[in-house]
Amino acid sequence: MKEQEYINDLKEIKDIMNRSSRFLSLSGLSGISAGFCALVGAYFAYDILYNIGYNRTIIGQKKIDALVVIGIVTLLAALGSALFFTFREAKKNGRTLWDLQAKRLLINMMIPLVAGGVLTLSLVEKGFIGLAAPLTLIFYGLALVNASKYSVSELRGMGILEIILGLLATQFIGYGLWFWTIGFGVLHIVYGTYMYFNAKK
Amino acid sequence: MKNLLNDLNKAFENKVRLGIMAALVVNEYLDFNSLKELLGVTDGNLASHLKSLEKSEFVSVRKEFLNRKPNTKYSATEEGKTAFTKHIKAIESLLK
């Protein structure tokens, strides 16, 4: 009997350590919904690029403006839907969404993300548009690897894959949208599905 | 066998105290309310266990003001971390 008590103690200790240091309300559904938004966004972006014969024609300011609008709408939709499912998961488990762990996760994710975002913007402004896709993928991957220490461990594997994809994309400038679609769309859906079914067990 | 039992620390016999230490070992610090929420105990219960851990110098306390509200931060001392690890190791080898 004493043995069972000790085993229960150890289990409880492990649970407390996990719950107190990591943000665990990320549900696989948030990944799937974000990936889906990325695919829809990519479809509209592809439409614009394809119509003007990407690779051959110089992209005009009007097209760039349209692409930026698509990018922002996609980002907001992805963030919103991911937040919605995270909120639902937190509620289901009786946890508060905005706690110490959430703050820590957000801060540590934002550091590489903001650094990469500013760098990408300043390079795009100087005309290096082709570098936008690889750089955003690499820095998003770094942000995920960093965030994995404060959240579910699956983020680490996904981050590493995003970094590899970003580095690969530097060799195929001009196909940025394809890498973007794989990185932000397909990978999110694949990992989201994996997390969703893993958490159920 | 005798040795193993000696490594079990009396200070951690209580579940709440064990929980407090587990949470503080993996966090730089936690405030009173996060600890309370995490362990699901009452104010008085938590306070008395924290006090006893403070007395055995396993936990250190820092009082600060956050927007004029008092905010107490608890962290595990080096001594507390060592004692906790030793205690867990003793339980683990006891189970083997």
PDB file of C-alpha atoms in Angstrom:
ATOM      1  CA  MET A   1       0.000   0.000   0.000  1.00  0.00           C
ATOM      2  CA  LYS A   2       2.819   2.328   0.907  1.00  0.00           C
ATOM      3  CA  GLU A   3       4.331   1.696  -2.506  1.00  0.00           C
ATOM      4  CA  GLN A   4       1.187   2.803  -4.322  1.00  0.00           C
ATOM      5  CA  GLU A   5       1.174   5.960  -2.255  1.00  0.00           C
ATOM      6  CA  TYR A   6       4.702   6.821  -3.320  1.00  0.00           C
ATOM      7  CA  ILE A   7       3.901   6.139  -6.963  1.00  0.00           C
ATOM      8  CA  ASN A   8       0.937   8.493  -6.715  1.00  0.00           C
ATOM      9  CA  ASP A   9       3.138  11.115  -5.090  1.00  0.00           C
ATOM     10  CA  LEU A  10       5.647  10.931  -7.915  1.00  0.00           C
ATOM     11  CA  LYS A  11       2.888  11.193 -10.518  1.00  0.00           C
ATOM     12  CA  GLU A  12       1.451  14.219  -8.786  1.00  0.00           C
ATOM     13  CA  ILE A  13       4.867  15.871  -8.520  1.00  0.00           C
ATOM     14  CA  LYS A  14       5.481  15.395 -12.229  1.00  0.00           C
ATOM     15  CA  ASP A  15       2.067  16.834 -13.025  1.00  0.00           C
ATOM     16  CA  ILE A  16       2.662  19.890 -10.845  1.00  0.00           C
ATOM     17  CA  MET A  17       6.074  20.495 -12.423  1.00  0.00           C
ATOM     18  CA  ASN A  18       4.567  20.299 -15.898  1.00  0.00           C
ATOM     19  CA  ARG A  19       1.538  22.418 -15.176  1.00  0.00           C
ATOM     20  CA  SER A  20       3.493  25.111 -13.361  1.00  0.00           C
ATOM     21  CA  SER A  21       6.226  25.591 -15.933  1.00  0.00           C
ATOM     22  CA  ARG A  22       4.504  25.001 -19.257  1.00  0.00           C
ATOM     23  CA  PHE A  23       1.532  26.394 -21.113  1.00  0.00           C
ATOM     24  CA  LEU A  24      -0.445  23.271 -21.942  1.00  0.00           C
ATOM     25  CA  SER A  25      -3.712  24.628 -23.318  1.00  0.00           C
ATOM     26  CA  LEU A  26      -2.502  24.610 -26.919  1.00  0.00           C
ATOM     27  CA  SER A  27      -4.807  22.230 -28.703  1.00  0.00           C
ATOM     28  CA  GLY A  28      -4.053  20.500 -31.984  1.00  0.00           C
ATOM     29  CA  LEU A  29      -7.145  22.136 -33.420  1.00  0.00           C
ATOM     30  CA  SER A  30      -5.483  25.570 -33.181  1.00  0.00           C
ATOM     31  CA  GLY A  31      -2.679  24.295 -35.422  1.00  0.00           C
ATOM     32  CA  ILE A  32      -5.090  22.768 -37.917  1.00  0.00           C
ATOM     33  CA  SER A  33      -7.209  25.934 -38.153  1.00  0.00           C
ATOM     34  CA  ALA A  34      -4.139  28.180 -38.551  1.00  0.00           C
ATOM     35  CA  GLY A  35      -2.812  25.912 -41.286  1.00  0.00           C
ATOM     36  CA  PHE A  36      -6.145  25.977 -43.061  1.00  0.00           C
ATOM     37  CA  CYS A  37      -6.191  29.806 -43.011  1.00  0.00           C
ATOM     38  CA  ALA A  38      -2.668  29.794 -44.474  1.00  0.00           C
ATOM     39  CA  LEU A  39      -3.778  27.534 -47.340  1.00  0.00           C
ATOM     40  CA  VAL A  40      -6.717  29.799 -48.179  1.00  0.00           C
ATOM     41  CA  GLY A  41      -4.446  32.873 -48.040  1.00  0.00           C
ATOM     42  CA  ALA A  42      -1.904  31.155 -50.271  1.00  0.00           C
ATOM     43  CA  TYR A  43      -4.607  30.362 -52.811  1.00  0.00           C
ATOM     44  CA  PHE A  44      -5.527  34.045 -53.175  1.00  0.00           C
ATOM     45  CA  ALA A  45      -1.890  35.111 -53.294  1.00  0.00           C
ATOM     46  CA  TYR A  46      -1.173  32.498 -55.959  1.00  0.00           C
ATOM     47  CA  ASP A  47      -4.049  33.843 -58.017  1.00  0.00           C
ATOM     48  CA  ILE A  48      -2.507  37.325 -58.058  1.00  0.00           C
ATOM     49  CA  LEU A  49       1.031  36.129 -58.768  1.00  0.00           C
ATOM     50  CA  TYR A  50      -0.028  33.637 -61.423  1.00  0.00           C
ATOM     51  CA  ASN A  51      -2.043  36.204 -63.327  1.00  0.00           C
ATOM     52  CA  ILE A  52       0.985  38.399 -63.937  1.00  0.00           C
ATOM     53  CA  GLY A  53       3.378  35.570 -64.754  1.00  0.00           C
ATOM     54  CA  TYR A  54       5.569  35.373 -61.702  1.00  0.00           C
ATOM     55  CA  ASN A  55       9.354  35.121 -62.364  1.00  0.00           C
ATOM     56  CA  ARG A  56       9.116  37.112 -65.569  1.00  0.00           C
ATOM     57  CA  THR A  57       7.231  40.268 -64.807  1.00  0.00           C
ATOM     58  CA  ILE A  58       8.217  42.825 -62.211  1.00  0.00           C
ATOM     59  CA  ILE A  59       5.539  42.962 -59.548  1.00  0.00           C
ATOM     60  CA  GLY A  60       3.872  46.354 -59.504  1.00  0.00           C
ATOM     61  CA  GLN A  61       2.993  48.362 -56.414  1.00  0.00           C
ATOM     62  CA  LYS A  62      -0.707  47.567 -56.748  1.00  0.00           C
ATOM     63  CA  LYS A  63      -0.053  43.840 -56.683  1.00  0.00           C
ATOM     64  CA  ILE A  64       2.254  44.224 -53.700  1.00  0.00           C
ATOM     65  CA  ASP A  65      -0.436  46.145 -51.836  1.00  0.00           C
ATOM     66  CA  ALA A  66      -2.946  43.388 -52.572  1.00  0.00           C
ATOM     67  CA  LEU A  67      -0.466  40.757 -51.360  1.00  0.00           C
ATOM     68  CA  VAL A  68       0.152  42.685 -48.142  1.00  0.00           C
ATOM     69  CA  VAL A  69      -3.597  42.900 -47.503  1.00  0.00           C
ATOM     70  CA  ILE A  70      -3.960  39.147 -48.102  1.00  0.00           C
ATOM     71  CA  GLY A  71      -1.033  38.518 -45.758  1.00  0.00           C
ATOM     72  CA  ILE A  72      -2.495  40.597 -42.949  1.00  0.00           C
ATOM     73  CA  VAL A  73      -5.994  39.120 -43.291  1.00  0.00           C
ATOM     74  CA  THR A  74      -4.536  35.591 -43.342  1.00  0.00           C
ATOM     75  CA  LEU A  75      -2.431  36.283 -40.263  1.00  0.00           C
ATOM     76  CA  LEU A  76      -5.376  37.729 -38.325  1.00  0.00           C
ATOM     77  CA  ALA A  77      -7.664  34.859 -39.306  1.00  0.00           C
ATOM     78  CA  ALA A  78      -5.030  32.267 -38.345  1.00  0.00           C
ATOM     79  CA  LEU A  79      -4.297  33.950 -35.009  1.00  0.00           C
ATOM     80  CA  GLY A  80      -7.969  34.427 -34.228  1.00  0.00           C
ATOM     81  CA  SER A  81      -8.973  30.846 -34.945  1.00  0.00           C
ATOM     82  CA  ALA A  82      -5.921  29.457 -33.081  1.00  0.00           C
ATOM     83  CA  LEU A  83      -6.782  31.619 -30.072  1.00  0.00           C
ATOM     84  CA  PHE A  84     -10.395  30.461 -30.206  1.00  0.00           C
ATOM     85  CA  PHE A  85      -9.425  26.782 -29.950  1.00  0.00           C
ATOM     86  CA  THR A  86      -6.800  27.495 -27.269  1.00  0.00           C
ATOM     87  CA  PHE A  87      -9.433  29.343 -25.256  1.00  0.00           C
ATOM     88  CA  ARG A  88     -11.813  26.413 -25.613  1.00  0.00           C
ATOM     89  CA  GLU A  89      -9.140  23.945 -24.505  1.00  0.00           C
ATOM     90  CA  ALA A  90      -8.292  26.057 -21.446  1.00  0.00           C
ATOM     91  CA  LYS A  91     -11.958  26.280 -20.497  1.00  0.00           C
ATOM     92  CA  LYS A  92     -12.448  22.543 -20.928  1.00  0.00           C
ATOM     93  CA  ASN A  93      -9.597  21.794 -18.526  1.00  0.00           C
ATOM     94  CA  GLY A  94     -10.663  24.467 -16.070  1.00  0.00           C
ATOM     95  CA  ARG A  95      -7.498  26.498 -16.547  1.00  0.00           C
ATOM     96  CA  THR A  96      -7.139  30.231 -16.864  1.00  0.00           C
ATOM     97  CA  LEU A  97      -5.902  31.309 -20.271  1.00  0.00           C
ATOM     98  CA  TRP A  98      -3.884  34.329 -19.257  1.00  0.00           C
ATOM     99  CA  ASP A  99      -1.539  33.163 -16.505  1.00  0.00           C
ATOM    100  CA  LEU A 100       2.158  33.274 -15.737  1.00  0.00           C
ATOM    101  CA  GLN A 101       2.883  30.399 -18.136  1.00  0.00           C
ATOM    102  CA  ALA A 102       1.027  32.054 -21.015  1.00  0.00           C
ATOM    103  CA  LYS A 103       2.897  35.308 -20.470  1.00  0.00           C
ATOM    104  CA  ARG A 104       6.229  33.519 -20.396  1.00  0.00           C
ATOM    105  CA  LEU A 105       5.407  31.584 -23.565  1.00  0.00           C
ATOM    106  CA  LEU A 106       4.350  34.721 -25.415  1.00  0.00           C
ATOM    107  CA  ILE A 107       7.388  36.775 -24.420  1.00  0.00           C
ATOM    108  CA  ASN A 108       9.842  34.061 -25.383  1.00  0.00           C
ATOM    109  CA  MET A 109       8.093  33.460 -28.685  1.00  0.00           C
ATOM    110  CA  MET A 110       7.934  37.145 -29.551  1.00  0.00           C
ATOM    111  CA  ILE A 111      11.685  37.781 -29.188  1.00  0.00           C
ATOM    112  CA  PRO A 112      12.842  35.841 -32.284  1.00  0.00           C
ATOM    113  CA  LEU A 113       9.584  36.598 -34.094  1.00  0.00           C
ATOM    114  CA  VAL A 114       9.849  40.390 -33.769  1.00  0.00           C
ATOM    115  CA  ALA A 115      13.576  40.381 -34.564  1.00  0.00           C
ATOM    116  CA  GLY A 116      12.920  38.325 -37.704  1.00  0.00           C
ATOM    117  CA  GLY A 117       9.910  40.413 -38.671  1.00  0.00           C
ATOM    118  CA  VAL A 118      11.810  43.697 -38.470  1.00  0.00           C
ATOM    119  CA  LEU A 119      14.760  42.253 -40.410  1.00  0.00           C
ATOM    120  CA  THR A 120      12.469  40.885 -43.127  1.00  0.00           C
ATOM    121  CA  LEU A 121      10.588  44.178 -43.468  1.00  0.00           C
ATOM    122  CA  SER A 122      13.761  46.214 -43.801  1.00  0.00           C
ATOM    123  CA  LEU A 123      15.173  43.815 -46.408  1.00  0.00           C
ATOM    124  CA  VAL A 124      11.929  43.810 -48.390  1.00  0.00           C
ATOM    125  CA  GLU A 125      11.972  47.593 -48.338  1.00  0.00           C
ATOM    126  CA  LYS A 126      15.443  47.494 -49.880  1.00  0.00           C
ATOM    127  CA  GLY A 127      14.142  45.275 -52.657  1.00  0.00           C
ATOM    128  CA  PHE A 128      15.047  41.786 -51.462  1.00  0.00           C
ATOM    129  CA  ILE A 129      11.484  40.509 -51.802  1.00  0.00           C
ATOM    130  CA  GLY A 130      12.635  36.968 -52.550  1.00  0.00           C
ATOM    131  CA  LEU A 131      14.144  36.658 -49.096  1.00  0.00           C
ATOM    132  CA  ALA A 132      10.841  37.317 -47.319  1.00  0.00           C
ATOM    133  CA  ALA A 133       9.593  33.708 -47.432  1.00  0.00           C
ATOM    134  CA  PRO A 134      12.826  31.974 -46.330  1.00  0.00           C
ATOM    135  CA  LEU A 135      13.488  34.496 -43.556  1.00  0.00           C
ATOM    136  CA  THR A 136       9.980  34.393 -42.112  1.00  0.00           C
ATOM    137  CA  LEU A 137      10.101  30.578 -42.107  1.00  0.00           C
ATOM    138  CA  ILE A 138      13.506  30.489 -40.390  1.00  0.00           C
ATOM    139  CA  PHE A 139      12.576  32.987 -37.694  1.00  0.00           C
ATOM    140  CA  TYR A 140       9.180  31.384 -37.128  1.00  0.00           C
ATOM    141  CA  GLY A 141      11.004  28.082 -36.661  1.00  0.00           C
ATOM    142  CA  LEU A 142      13.421  29.650 -34.168  1.00  0.00           C
ATOM    143  CA  ALA A 143      10.476  31.136 -32.278  1.00  0.00           C
ATOM    144  CA  LEU A 144       8.811  27.705 -32.066  1.00  0.00           C
ATOM    145  CA  VAL A 145      11.993  25.997 -30.848  1.00  0.00           C
ATOM    146  CA  ASN A 146      12.331  28.663 -28.170  1.00  0.00           C
ATOM    147  CA  ALA A 147       8.645  28.430 -27.246  1.00  0.00           C
ATOM    148  CA  SER A 148       8.739  24.644 -26.894  1.00  0.00           C
ATOM    149  CA  LYS A 149      10.572  25.030 -23.576  1.00  0.00           C
ATOM    150  CA  TYR A 150       7.506  26.786 -22.199  1.00  0.00           C
ATOM    151  CA  SER A 151       4.778  24.755 -23.861  1.00  0.00           C
ATOM    152  CA  VAL A 152       4.015  21.390 -25.440  1.00  0.00           C
ATOM    153  CA  SER A 153       7.197  19.635 -26.592  1.00  0.00           C
ATOM    154  CA  GLU A 154       5.857  18.992 -30.104  1.00  0.00           C
ATOM    155  CA  LEU A 155       6.573  22.633 -30.977  1.00  0.00           C
ATOM    156  CA  ARG A 156      10.291  21.835 -31.028  1.00  0.00           C
ATOM    157  CA  GLY A 157      10.058  19.319 -33.864  1.00  0.00           C
ATOM    158  CA  MET A 158       7.818  21.606 -35.873  1.00  0.00           C
ATOM    159  CA  GLY A 159      10.230  24.519 -35.325  1.00  0.00           C
ATOM    160  CA  ILE A 160      13.192  22.510 -36.574  1.00  0.00           C
ATOM    161  CA  LEU A 161      11.281  21.502 -39.709  1.00  0.00           C
ATOM    162  CA  GLU A 162      10.333  25.152 -40.364  1.00  0.00           C
ATOM    163  CA  ILE A 163      13.998  26.180 -40.077  1.00  0.00           C
ATOM    164  CA  ILE A 164      15.106  23.446 -42.519  1.00  0.00           C
ATOM    165  CA  LEU A 165      12.353  24.476 -44.924  1.00  0.00           C
ATOM    166  CA  GLY A 166      13.420  28.132 -44.669  1.00  0.00           C
ATOM    167  CA  LEU A 167      17.057  27.289 -45.359  1.00  0.00           C
ATOM    168  CA  LEU A 168      16.015  25.168 -48.342  1.00  0.00           C
ATOM    169  CA  ALA A 169      13.915  28.058 -49.626  1.00  0.00           C
ATOM    170  CA  THR A 170      17.003  30.281 -49.877  1.00  0.00           C
ATOM    171  CA  GLN A 171      18.121  28.008 -52.734  1.00  0.00           C
ATOM    172  CA  PHE A 172      14.839  28.403 -54.578  1.00  0.00           C
ATOM    173  CA  ILE A 173      14.170  32.115 -54.537  1.00  0.00           C
ATOM    174  CA  GLY A 174      11.057  32.795 -56.595  1.00  0.00           C
ATOM    175  CA  TYR A 175       9.247  29.751 -55.266  1.00  0.00           C
ATOM    176  CA  GLY A 176       8.754  31.419 -51.894  1.00  0.00           C
ATOM    177  CA  LEU A 177       4.984  31.053 -51.949  1.00  0.00           C
ATOM    178  CA  TRP A 178       5.272  27.272 -52.281  1.00  0.00           C
ATOM    179  CA  PHE A 179       7.590  27.034 -49.296  1.00  0.00           C
ATOM    180  CA  TRP A 180       5.301  29.360 -47.383  1.00  0.00           C
ATOM    181  CA  THR A 181       2.313  27.174 -48.144  1.00  0.00           C
ATOM    182  CA  ILE A 182       4.139  24.045 -47.007  1.00  0.00           C
ATOM    183  CA  GLY A 183       5.581  25.690 -43.881  1.00  0.00           C
ATOM    184  CA  PHE A 184       2.611  27.627 -42.609  1.00  0.00           C
ATOM    185  CA  GLY A 185      -0.183  25.542 -44.134  1.00  0.00           C
ATOM    186  CA  VAL A 186       0.757  21.888 -44.486  1.00  0.00           C
ATOM    187  CA  LEU A 187       3.112  21.655 -41.481  1.00  0.00           C
ATOM    188  CA  HIS A 188       0.584  23.291 -39.168  1.00  0.00           C
ATOM    189  CA  ILE A 189      -2.117  20.869 -40.261  1.00  0.00           C
ATOM    190  CA  VAL A 190       0.155  17.810 -40.011  1.00  0.00           C
ATOM    191  CA  TYR A 191       1.458  18.749 -36.559  1.00  0.00           C
ATOM    192  CA  GLY A 192      -1.965  19.888 -35.369  1.00  0.00           C
ATOM    193  CA  THR A 193      -3.481  16.548 -36.341  1.00  0.00           C
ATOM    194  CA  TYR A 194      -0.612  14.696 -34.650  1.00  0.00           C
ATOM    195  CA  MET A 195      -1.053  16.732 -31.447  1.00  0.00           C
ATOM    196  CA  TYR A 196      -4.813  16.339 -31.517  1.00  0.00           C
ATOM    197  CA  PHE A 197      -4.692  12.556 -31.624  1.00  0.00           C
ATOM    198  CA  ASN A 198      -1.737  12.310 -29.236  1.00  0.00           C
ATOM    199  CA  ALA A 199      -3.491  14.364 -26.585  1.00  0.00           C
ATOM    200  CA  LYS A 200      -6.606  12.184 -26.773  1.00  0.00           C
ATOM    201  CA  LYS A 201      -4.752   9.113 -25.558  1.00  0.00           C
TER     202      LYS A 201
ATOM    203  CA  MET B   1      17.443  -0.057   3.180  1.00  0.00           C
ATOM    204  CA  LYS B   2      18.075   1.972   6.342  1.00  0.00           C
ATOM    205  CA  ASN B   3      20.084   4.496   4.353  1.00  0.00           C
ATOM    206  CA  LEU B   4      17.291   5.003   1.889  1.00  0.00           C
ATOM    207  CA  LEU B   5      14.822   5.801   4.612  1.00  0.00           C
ATOM    208  CA  ASN B   6      17.223   8.334   6.078  1.00  0.00           C
ATOM    209  CA  ASP B   7      17.221  10.231   2.790  1.00  0.00           C
ATOM    210  CA  LEU B   8      13.461  10.678   2.956  1.00  0.00           C
ATOM    211  CA  ASN B   9      13.023  14.164   4.319  1.00  0.00           C
ATOM    212  CA  LYS B  10      10.480  14.685   7.100  1.00  0.00           C
ATOM    213  CA  ALA B  11       9.844  18.193   5.783  1.00  0.00           C
ATOM    214  CA  PHE B  12       8.307  16.711   2.625  1.00  0.00           C
ATOM    215  CA  GLU B  13       6.033  14.138   4.255  1.00  0.00           C
ATOM    216  CA  ASN B  14       3.091  16.440   3.638  1.00  0.00           C
ATOM    217  CA  LYS B  15       1.543  16.526   0.170  1.00  0.00           C
ATOM    218  CA  VAL B  16       1.113  20.293   0.041  1.00  0.00           C
ATOM    219  CA  ARG B  17       4.725  20.883   0.981  1.00  0.00           C
ATOM    220  CA  LEU B  18       5.889  18.372  -1.603  1.00  0.00           C
ATOM    221  CA  GLY B  19       3.738  20.152  -4.180  1.00  0.00           C
ATOM    222  CA  ILE B  20       5.108  23.570  -3.262  1.00  0.00           C
ATOM    223  CA  MET B  21       8.671  22.349  -3.654  1.00  0.00           C
ATOM    224  CA  ALA B  22       7.912  20.590  -6.969  1.00  0.00           C
ATOM    225  CA  ALA B  23       6.494  23.811  -8.402  1.00  0.00           C
ATOM    226  CA  LEU B  24       9.287  26.031  -7.101  1.00  0.00           C
ATOM    227  CA  VAL B  25      12.086  23.768  -8.316  1.00  0.00           C
ATOM    228  CA  VAL B  26      11.076  24.218 -11.974  1.00  0.00           C
ATOM    229  CA  ASN B  27      10.204  27.916 -11.699  1.00  0.00           C
ATOM    230  CA  GLU B  28      12.413  30.856 -10.883  1.00  0.00           C
ATOM    231  CA  TYR B  29       9.697  32.129  -8.585  1.00  0.00           C
ATOM    232  CA  LEU B  30       5.926  31.898  -8.104  1.00  0.00           C
ATOM    233  CA  ASP B  31       3.601  34.248  -6.266  1.00  0.00           C
ATOM    234  CA  PHE B  32       1.111  33.218  -3.605  1.00  0.00           C
ATOM    235  CA  ASN B  33      -1.917  33.197  -5.887  1.00  0.00           C
ATOM    236  CA  SER B  34      -0.299  31.081  -8.625  1.00  0.00           C
ATOM    237  CA  LEU B  35       0.735  28.547  -5.990  1.00  0.00           C
ATOM    238  CA  LYS B  36      -2.763  28.519  -4.552  1.00  0.00           C
ATOM    239  CA  GLU B  37      -4.354  27.973  -7.948  1.00  0.00           C
ATOM    240  CA  LEU B  38      -1.828  25.314  -8.896  1.00  0.00           C
ATOM    241  CA  LEU B  39      -2.208  23.216  -5.782  1.00  0.00           C
ATOM    242  CA  GLY B  40      -5.888  23.880  -5.152  1.00  0.00           C
ATOM    243  CA  VAL B  41      -5.540  24.608  -1.449  1.00  0.00           C
ATOM    244  CA  THR B  42      -6.948  27.275   0.843  1.00  0.00           C
ATOM    245  CA  ASP B  43      -5.130  30.477   1.805  1.00  0.00           C
ATOM    246  CA  GLY B  44      -4.522  29.459   5.389  1.00  0.00           C
ATOM    247  CA  ASN B  45      -3.373  25.967   4.521  1.00  0.00           C
ATOM    248  CA  LEU B  46      -0.878  27.192   1.944  1.00  0.00           C
ATOM    249  CA  ALA B  47       0.387  29.986   4.181  1.00  0.00           C
ATOM    250  CA  SER B  48       1.142  27.658   7.084  1.00  0.00           C
ATOM    251  CA  HIS B  49       3.001  25.161   4.891  1.00  0.00           C
ATOM    252  CA  LEU B  50       4.982  27.944   3.253  1.00  0.00           C
ATOM    253  CA  LYS B  51       5.890  29.244   6.675  1.00  0.00           C
ATOM    254  CA  SER B  52       7.230  25.888   7.781  1.00  0.00           C
ATOM    255  CA  LEU B  53       9.273  25.496   4.593  1.00  0.00           C
ATOM    256  CA  GLU B  54      10.576  29.007   5.139  1.00  0.00           C
ATOM    257  CA  LYS B  55      11.595  28.042   8.665  1.00  0.00           C
ATOM    258  CA  SER B  56      13.618  25.075   7.461  1.00  0.00           C
ATOM    259  CA  GLU B  57      15.169  27.483   4.928  1.00  0.00           C
ATOM    260  CA  PHE B  58      14.025  25.529   1.886  1.00  0.00           C
ATOM    261  CA  VAL B  59      11.997  28.461   0.577  1.00  0.00           C
ATOM    262  CA  SER B  60      12.905  32.134   0.397  1.00  0.00           C
ATOM    263  CA  VAL B  61      10.382  34.960   0.345  1.00  0.00           C
ATOM    264  CA  ARG B  62      10.546  38.314  -1.388  1.00  0.00           C
ATOM    265  CA  LYS B  63       7.889  40.933  -0.785  1.00  0.00           C
ATOM    266  CA  GLU B  64       7.272  43.525  -3.460  1.00  0.00           C
ATOM    267  CA  PHE B  65       4.632  46.004  -4.448  1.00  0.00           C
ATOM    268  CA  LEU B  66       2.896  45.629  -7.783  1.00  0.00           C
ATOM    269  CA  ASN B  67       0.728  48.676  -8.525  1.00  0.00           C
ATOM    270  CA  ARG B  68       0.554  49.418  -4.806  1.00  0.00           C
ATOM    271  CA  LYS B  69      -0.673  45.906  -4.086  1.00  0.00           C
ATOM    272  CA  PRO B  70       1.590  43.685  -2.039  1.00  0.00           C
ATOM    273  CA  ASN B  71       2.964  40.802  -4.069  1.00  0.00           C
ATOM    274  CA  THR B  72       4.893  37.999  -2.435  1.00  0.00           C
ATOM    275  CA  LYS B  73       7.282  35.928  -4.497  1.00  0.00           C
ATOM    276  CA  TYR B  74       8.433  32.547  -3.297  1.00  0.00           C
ATOM    277  CA  SER B  75      11.460  30.694  -4.622  1.00  0.00           C
ATOM    278  CA  ALA B  76      13.297  27.528  -3.643  1.00  0.00           C
ATOM    279  CA  THR B  77      16.696  27.981  -2.012  1.00  0.00           C
ATOM    280  CA  GLU B  78      19.710  25.957  -3.150  1.00  0.00           C
ATOM    281  CA  GLU B  79      19.362  23.993   0.061  1.00  0.00           C
ATOM    282  CA  GLY B  80      15.714  23.304  -0.678  1.00  0.00           C
ATOM    283  CA  LYS B  81      16.451  22.143  -4.212  1.00  0.00           C
ATOM    284  CA  THR B  82      19.123  19.710  -2.983  1.00  0.00           C
ATOM    285  CA  ALA B  83      16.864  18.355  -0.254  1.00  0.00           C
ATOM    286  CA  PHE B  84      13.979  17.931  -2.701  1.00  0.00           C
ATOM    287  CA  THR B  85      16.100  16.079  -5.287  1.00  0.00           C
ATOM    288  CA  LYS B  86      17.471  13.823  -2.567  1.00  0.00           C
ATOM    289  CA  HIS B  87      13.959  13.080  -1.347  1.00  0.00           C
ATOM    290  CA  ILE B  88      12.697  12.200  -4.842  1.00  0.00           C
ATOM    291  CA  LYS B  89      15.713   9.999  -5.518  1.00  0.00           C
ATOM    292  CA  ALA B  90      15.073   8.165  -2.255  1.00  0.00           C
ATOM    293  CA  ILE B  91      11.453   7.495  -3.244  1.00  0.00           C
ATOM    294  CA  GLU B  92      12.521   6.284  -6.665  1.00  0.00           C
ATOM    295  CA  SER B  93      15.099   3.856  -5.345  1.00  0.00           C
ATOM    296  CA  LEU B  94      12.642   2.697  -2.709  1.00  0.00           C
ATOM    297  CA  LEU B  95      10.265   1.682  -5.482  1.00  0.00           C
ATOM    298  CA  LYS B  96      12.893  -0.288  -7.395  1.00  0.00           C
TER     299      LYS B  96
END
